[in-house]
Amino acid sequence: MSEGPSIIFLKNKLQRYKGKTVSKVSGDSTIDESLFENATLIDIQTFGKNFLFIFKEFFAAIEVNLVGNVLVNKRKKIAAGFSFHFEENEINFYNSDVKVFQGKPTDHFNFKTDISKPEFDADFILNELQSNHHDEKIGAALLNQNILAGVGPIIRTETLYHAKIHPDSLIKAIPEKKLIFLLKMVVDYAEEFLTLLKTDSVEKNALIFEKKNCPKDKFPLVIAEVGKVKTYVCEKCQKLFV
Ligand SMILES: [Zn+2]
């Protein structure tokens, strides 16, 4: 599963396509391809785990599960789920979800929820968690892109460890101070994550993600896997609030 900063990292590499004219798009039968013919790509942004390809009166939001599912001028053996074609280049998306929206991204996405945007609003998120998700487990809420856009399994695991909170803790039972600290950790770690990507050292610097023992007390970590999402927990360091 992808993380918001990985999407930003790749988006930054795609900036050379800004200002270019799209000759056509292909691959997704639900998309009105005629919209894109000869349209100028004004900007490429992100929202959470979505790439946003912005045109004059509309934009395409493409959510990718894995960064490896985006290929520039390369193809996999299977057909791409969606492709942008430029005069001499193409960007191919595999296993991705494409949606086209009229207007601007801020008309459709709440930037206050994106952990990597300057608009991120921790007070807004805290209120959302305590008012509308108080009976949920914090580990599940962190991965809910409608609450916190851009959190993936690594950010969730590392920040809960930093904040010493067990992922199965109920939001209503977690002291408010701890939740505020956790949200600060999420924003700080997302920024650090983007920096670490530049030297390909996210995994090397992770404290417990994909590790076997807690670095502090050497206790074996409890590893759970739900779907394809892994969680690592030190039951000695991370308190369960219920
Ligand atoms: Zn520990």
mmCIF file of C-alpha atoms and ligand atoms in Angstrom:
data_model
loop_
_atom_site.group_PDB
_atom_site.id
_atom_site.type_symbol
_atom_site.label_atom_id
_atom_site.label_comp_id
_atom_site.label_asym_id
_atom_site.label_seq_id
_atom_site.Cartn_x
_atom_site.Cartn_y
_atom_site.Cartn_z
ATOM 1 C CA MET A 1 0.000 0.000 0.000
ATOM 2 C CA SER A 2 1.310 3.427 -0.888
ATOM 3 C CA GLU A 3 2.033 6.377 1.393
ATOM 4 C CA GLY A 4 1.251 10.028 0.582
ATOM 5 C CA PRO A 5 4.905 11.161 0.554
ATOM 6 C CA SER A 6 5.779 8.436 -2.010
ATOM 7 C CA ILE A 7 3.127 9.897 -4.307
ATOM 8 C CA ILE A 8 4.584 13.405 -3.814
ATOM 9 C CA PHE A 9 8.092 12.082 -4.540
ATOM 10 C CA LEU A 10 6.938 10.613 -7.847
ATOM 11 C CA LYS A 11 4.815 13.689 -8.652
ATOM 12 C CA ASN A 12 7.949 15.833 -8.327
ATOM 13 C CA LYS A 13 9.657 13.635 -10.916
ATOM 14 C CA LEU A 14 6.759 14.132 -13.335
ATOM 15 C CA GLN A 15 6.969 17.934 -13.322
ATOM 16 C CA ARG A 16 8.605 18.000 -16.755
ATOM 17 C CA TYR A 17 5.198 17.136 -18.243
ATOM 18 C CA LYS A 18 3.679 20.370 -16.953
ATOM 19 C CA GLY A 19 2.687 22.623 -19.841
ATOM 20 C CA LYS A 20 2.730 19.734 -22.320
ATOM 21 C CA THR A 21 -0.202 18.898 -24.550
ATOM 22 C CA VAL A 22 -1.891 15.533 -24.070
ATOM 23 C CA SER A 23 -2.391 13.860 -27.445
ATOM 24 C CA LYS A 24 -4.782 11.311 -25.969
ATOM 25 C CA VAL A 25 -5.627 9.150 -22.979
ATOM 26 C CA SER A 26 -6.472 5.458 -23.064
ATOM 27 C CA GLY A 27 -7.337 2.430 -21.000
ATOM 28 C CA ASP A 28 -10.315 3.330 -18.865
ATOM 29 C CA SER A 29 -13.652 2.915 -20.608
ATOM 30 C CA THR A 30 -15.494 4.951 -17.975
ATOM 31 C CA ILE A 31 -13.528 8.091 -18.865
ATOM 32 C CA ASP A 32 -14.643 10.509 -21.590
ATOM 33 C CA GLU A 33 -11.413 10.398 -23.600
ATOM 34 C CA SER A 34 -12.456 13.280 -25.870
ATOM 35 C CA LEU A 35 -12.097 15.680 -22.903
ATOM 36 C CA PHE A 36 -8.331 15.177 -22.921
ATOM 37 C CA GLU A 37 -7.593 15.436 -26.642
ATOM 38 C CA ASN A 38 -5.063 18.228 -27.194
ATOM 39 C CA ALA A 39 -5.671 19.535 -23.665
ATOM 40 C CA THR A 40 -2.754 21.319 -22.005
ATOM 41 C CA LEU A 41 -1.636 19.826 -18.710
ATOM 42 C CA ILE A 42 -1.496 22.875 -16.439
ATOM 43 C CA ASP A 43 -0.182 21.274 -13.278
ATOM 44 C CA ILE A 44 0.427 17.986 -11.481
ATOM 45 C CA GLN A 45 -0.391 17.971 -7.777
ATOM 46 C CA THR A 46 -1.323 15.353 -5.200
ATOM 47 C CA PHE A 47 -4.028 14.817 -2.644
ATOM 48 C CA GLY A 48 -3.296 12.037 -0.162
ATOM 49 C CA LYS A 49 -2.548 9.026 -2.348
ATOM 50 C CA ASN A 50 -4.014 10.601 -5.494
ATOM 51 C CA PHE A 51 -2.141 12.165 -8.361
ATOM 52 C CA LEU A 52 -4.034 15.201 -9.630
ATOM 53 C CA PHE A 53 -3.536 16.035 -13.303
ATOM 54 C CA ILE A 54 -4.952 19.506 -13.686
ATOM 55 C CA PHE A 55 -6.392 20.937 -16.887
ATOM 56 C CA LYS A 56 -8.165 24.232 -17.479
ATOM 57 C CA GLU A 57 -11.697 23.292 -16.507
ATOM 58 C CA PHE A 58 -11.305 19.798 -15.086
ATOM 59 C CA PHE A 59 -8.810 17.476 -13.474
ATOM 60 C CA ALA A 60 -8.151 13.752 -13.235
ATOM 61 C CA ALA A 61 -7.543 12.185 -9.811
ATOM 62 C CA ILE A 62 -5.651 8.890 -10.009
ATOM 63 C CA GLU A 63 -5.303 6.805 -6.871
ATOM 64 C CA VAL A 64 -2.533 4.214 -6.966
ATOM 65 C CA ASN A 65 -2.044 1.342 -4.565
ATOM 66 C CA LEU A 66 1.682 1.006 -5.173
ATOM 67 C CA VAL A 67 4.168 3.509 -6.529
ATOM 68 C CA GLY A 68 5.519 0.711 -8.761
ATOM 69 C CA ASN A 69 2.202 0.853 -10.603
ATOM 70 C CA VAL A 70 3.186 4.098 -12.321
ATOM 71 C CA LEU A 71 5.526 3.746 -15.290
ATOM 72 C CA VAL A 72 6.919 6.521 -17.478
ATOM 73 C CA ASN A 73 7.771 5.501 -21.051
ATOM 74 C CA LYS A 74 7.663 1.855 -19.993
ATOM 75 C CA ARG A 75 4.924 -0.761 -20.056
ATOM 76 C CA LYS A 76 4.094 -3.887 -18.101
ATOM 77 C CA LYS A 77 2.996 -7.037 -19.917
ATOM 78 C CA ILE A 78 -0.588 -6.430 -18.837
ATOM 79 C CA ALA A 79 -2.601 -3.542 -20.292
ATOM 80 C CA ALA A 80 -2.396 -0.277 -18.379
ATOM 81 C CA GLY A 81 -5.506 0.766 -16.459
ATOM 82 C CA PHE A 82 -5.069 4.336 -17.646
ATOM 83 C CA SER A 83 -2.478 6.141 -19.777
ATOM 84 C CA PHE A 84 -1.593 9.699 -20.689
ATOM 85 C CA HIS A 85 -0.001 9.969 -24.109
ATOM 86 C CA PHE A 86 2.089 12.975 -25.073
ATOM 87 C CA GLU A 87 3.771 13.540 -28.429
ATOM 88 C CA GLU A 88 6.780 11.410 -27.548
ATOM 89 C CA ASN A 89 6.069 10.158 -24.044
ATOM 90 C CA GLU A 90 3.529 8.250 -22.035
ATOM 91 C CA ILE A 91 2.644 7.803 -18.373
ATOM 92 C CA ASN A 92 1.007 4.453 -17.595
ATOM 93 C CA PHE A 93 -0.987 3.601 -14.488
ATOM 94 C CA TYR A 94 -1.680 0.023 -13.390
ATOM 95 C CA ASN A 95 -4.168 -1.108 -10.729
ATOM 96 C CA SER A 96 -5.315 2.417 -10.242
ATOM 97 C CA ASP A 97 -8.581 4.236 -9.855
ATOM 98 C CA VAL A 98 -9.210 7.212 -12.160
ATOM 99 C CA LYS A 99 -11.878 9.834 -11.678
ATOM 100 C CA VAL A 100 -12.484 13.006 -13.643
ATOM 101 C CA PHE A 101 -13.857 16.075 -11.862
ATOM 102 C CA GLN A 102 -15.028 19.420 -13.189
ATOM 103 C CA GLY A 103 -13.546 22.492 -11.522
ATOM 104 C CA LYS A 104 -10.571 22.687 -9.152
ATOM 105 C CA PRO A 105 -9.254 20.090 -6.656
ATOM 106 C CA THR A 106 -10.253 22.275 -3.692
ATOM 107 C CA ASP A 107 -13.878 22.075 -4.914
ATOM 108 C CA HIS A 108 -13.816 18.311 -4.310
ATOM 109 C CA PHE A 109 -11.096 17.498 -1.757
ATOM 110 C CA ASN A 110 -10.704 18.905 1.748
ATOM 111 C CA PHE A 111 -7.031 19.961 1.884
ATOM 112 C CA LYS A 112 -7.319 20.260 5.689
ATOM 113 C CA THR A 113 -7.122 16.452 5.821
ATOM 114 C CA ASP A 114 -3.962 16.007 3.722
ATOM 115 C CA ILE A 115 -1.042 15.283 6.061
ATOM 116 C CA SER A 116 1.492 16.822 3.648
ATOM 117 C CA LYS A 117 -0.300 20.048 2.757
ATOM 118 C CA PRO A 118 0.228 23.455 4.416
ATOM 119 C CA GLU A 119 -3.575 23.553 4.782
ATOM 120 C CA PHE A 120 -3.498 20.507 7.120
ATOM 121 C CA ASP A 121 -5.573 21.376 10.174
ATOM 122 C CA ALA A 122 -4.833 19.262 13.258
ATOM 123 C CA ASP A 123 -7.686 20.844 15.245
ATOM 124 C CA PHE A 124 -10.136 19.931 12.495
ATOM 125 C CA ILE A 125 -8.883 16.311 12.450
ATOM 126 C CA LEU A 126 -8.936 16.039 16.254
ATOM 127 C CA ASN A 127 -12.549 17.190 16.286
ATOM 128 C CA GLU A 128 -13.423 14.786 13.459
ATOM 129 C CA LEU A 129 -11.833 11.843 15.323
ATOM 130 C CA GLN A 130 -13.463 12.673 18.657
ATOM 131 C CA SER A 131 -16.901 13.568 17.262
ATOM 132 C CA ASN A 132 -17.470 11.136 14.405
ATOM 133 C CA HIS A 133 -15.047 8.247 14.971
ATOM 134 C CA HIS A 134 -14.810 7.997 18.772
ATOM 135 C CA ASP A 135 -15.874 4.323 18.873
ATOM 136 C CA GLU A 136 -13.271 3.286 16.290
ATOM 137 C CA LYS A 137 -9.771 1.956 16.765
ATOM 138 C CA ILE A 138 -7.060 4.517 16.127
ATOM 139 C CA GLY A 139 -5.098 2.114 13.891
ATOM 140 C CA ALA A 140 -8.042 1.795 11.495
ATOM 141 C CA ALA A 141 -8.914 5.509 11.621
ATOM 142 C CA LEU A 142 -5.356 6.477 10.658
ATOM 143 C CA LEU A 143 -5.618 4.487 7.434
ATOM 144 C CA ASN A 144 -9.038 5.922 6.569
ATOM 145 C CA GLN A 145 -8.223 8.295 3.693
ATOM 146 C CA ASN A 146 -11.436 10.236 4.326
ATOM 147 C CA ILE A 147 -10.080 11.231 7.741
ATOM 148 C CA LEU A 148 -6.337 11.521 7.114
ATOM 149 C CA ALA A 149 -5.310 11.617 3.467
ATOM 150 C CA GLY A 150 -1.851 10.231 2.821
ATOM 151 C CA VAL A 151 -1.304 7.879 5.782
ATOM 152 C CA GLY A 152 -0.118 4.417 4.720
ATOM 153 C CA PRO A 153 1.029 1.397 6.751
ATOM 154 C CA ILE A 154 4.559 2.666 7.440
ATOM 155 C CA ILE A 155 3.438 6.111 8.638
ATOM 156 C CA ARG A 156 0.725 4.505 10.773
ATOM 157 C CA THR A 157 3.069 1.959 12.379
ATOM 158 C CA GLU A 158 5.935 4.356 13.061
ATOM 159 C CA THR A 159 3.856 7.249 14.433
ATOM 160 C CA LEU A 160 1.805 5.028 16.771
ATOM 161 C CA TYR A 161 5.077 3.630 18.102
ATOM 162 C CA HIS A 162 6.492 7.152 18.594
ATOM 163 C CA ALA A 163 3.325 8.224 20.396
ATOM 164 C CA LYS A 164 3.319 4.982 22.480
ATOM 165 C CA ILE A 165 -0.254 4.150 21.491
ATOM 166 C CA HIS A 166 -1.433 0.612 20.659
ATOM 167 C CA PRO A 167 -3.266 0.591 17.287
ATOM 168 C CA ASP A 168 -6.258 -1.245 18.815
ATOM 169 C CA SER A 169 -6.868 1.633 21.253
ATOM 170 C CA LEU A 170 -10.322 3.198 21.053
ATOM 171 C CA ILE A 171 -10.228 6.857 20.068
ATOM 172 C CA LYS A 172 -12.584 7.866 22.880
ATOM 173 C CA ALA A 173 -10.252 6.284 25.453
ATOM 174 C CA ILE A 174 -7.054 7.978 24.249
ATOM 175 C CA PRO A 175 -6.171 11.135 26.224
ATOM 176 C CA GLU A 176 -6.595 14.240 24.070
ATOM 177 C CA LYS A 177 -2.982 15.301 24.645
ATOM 178 C CA LYS A 178 -1.830 11.968 23.207
ATOM 179 C CA LEU A 179 -4.022 12.365 20.122
ATOM 180 C CA ILE A 180 -2.658 15.877 19.544
ATOM 181 C CA PHE A 181 0.884 14.509 19.865
ATOM 182 C CA LEU A 182 0.088 11.657 17.463
ATOM 183 C CA LEU A 183 -1.235 14.089 14.818
ATOM 184 C CA LYS A 184 1.926 16.187 15.166
ATOM 185 C CA MET A 185 3.994 12.990 14.734
ATOM 186 C CA VAL A 186 2.045 12.122 11.575
ATOM 187 C CA VAL A 187 2.802 15.498 9.975
ATOM 188 C CA ASP A 188 6.459 15.534 11.076
ATOM 189 C CA TYR A 189 7.083 11.962 10.000
ATOM 190 C CA ALA A 190 5.401 12.502 6.608
ATOM 191 C CA GLU A 191 7.869 15.336 6.003
ATOM 192 C CA GLU A 192 10.820 13.206 7.142
ATOM 193 C CA PHE A 193 9.554 10.339 4.965
ATOM 194 C CA LEU A 194 9.741 12.524 1.842
ATOM 195 C CA THR A 195 13.325 13.506 2.710
ATOM 196 C CA LEU A 196 14.305 9.868 3.352
ATOM 197 C CA LEU A 197 12.893 8.840 -0.047
ATOM 198 C CA LYS A 198 15.550 10.971 -1.747
ATOM 199 C CA THR A 199 18.249 8.649 -0.373
ATOM 200 C CA ASP A 200 16.033 5.545 -0.504
ATOM 201 C CA SER A 201 16.402 5.125 3.243
ATOM 202 C CA VAL A 202 12.852 4.999 4.644
ATOM 203 C CA GLU A 203 13.056 1.339 5.597
ATOM 204 C CA LYS A 204 16.576 1.632 7.003
ATOM 205 C CA ASN A 205 15.467 4.452 9.304
ATOM 206 C CA ALA A 206 12.156 2.900 10.385
ATOM 207 C CA LEU A 207 12.149 2.023 14.086
ATOM 208 C CA ILE A 208 9.764 -0.929 14.032
ATOM 209 C CA PHE A 209 8.245 -1.308 10.557
ATOM 210 C CA GLU A 210 9.467 -4.628 9.113
ATOM 211 C CA LYS A 211 11.675 -5.134 12.183
ATOM 212 C CA LYS A 212 11.612 -8.086 14.569
ATOM 213 C CA ASN A 213 12.314 -6.473 17.940
ATOM 214 C CA CYS A 214 11.604 -3.186 19.683
ATOM 215 C CA PRO A 215 14.782 -1.054 19.479
ATOM 216 C CA LYS A 216 14.260 0.166 23.064
ATOM 217 C CA ASP A 217 13.585 -2.952 25.119
ATOM 218 C CA LYS A 218 14.399 -5.682 22.551
ATOM 219 C CA PHE A 219 10.926 -7.205 23.100
ATOM 220 C CA PRO A 220 9.714 -9.189 20.077
ATOM 221 C CA LEU A 221 7.247 -7.099 18.077
ATOM 222 C CA VAL A 222 3.729 -8.388 17.524
ATOM 223 C CA ILE A 223 3.125 -8.495 13.802
ATOM 224 C CA ALA A 224 -0.415 -8.584 12.436
ATOM 225 C CA GLU A 225 -1.491 -8.651 8.823
ATOM 226 C CA VAL A 226 -4.965 -7.615 7.770
ATOM 227 C CA GLY A 227 -5.494 -7.869 4.033
ATOM 228 C CA LYS A 228 -2.076 -6.879 2.708
ATOM 229 C CA VAL A 229 -1.510 -4.272 5.397
ATOM 230 C CA LYS A 230 1.043 -5.113 8.062
ATOM 231 C CA THR A 231 1.083 -3.701 11.568
ATOM 232 C CA TYR A 232 4.000 -3.918 13.989
ATOM 233 C CA VAL A 233 3.452 -3.298 17.688
ATOM 234 C CA CYS A 234 5.608 -3.340 20.821
ATOM 235 C CA GLU A 235 3.148 -4.348 23.508
ATOM 236 C CA LYS A 236 5.551 -3.174 26.200
ATOM 237 C CA CYS A 237 5.937 0.381 24.836
ATOM 238 C CA GLN A 238 2.551 0.959 23.228
ATOM 239 C CA LYS A 239 -0.332 1.341 25.637
ATOM 240 C CA LEU A 240 -3.760 -0.073 24.856
ATOM 241 C CA PHE A 241 -6.457 2.484 25.728
ATOM 242 C CA VAL A 242 -9.912 0.892 25.942
HETATM 243 ZN ZN ZN B 1 9.244 -1.550 23.220
#
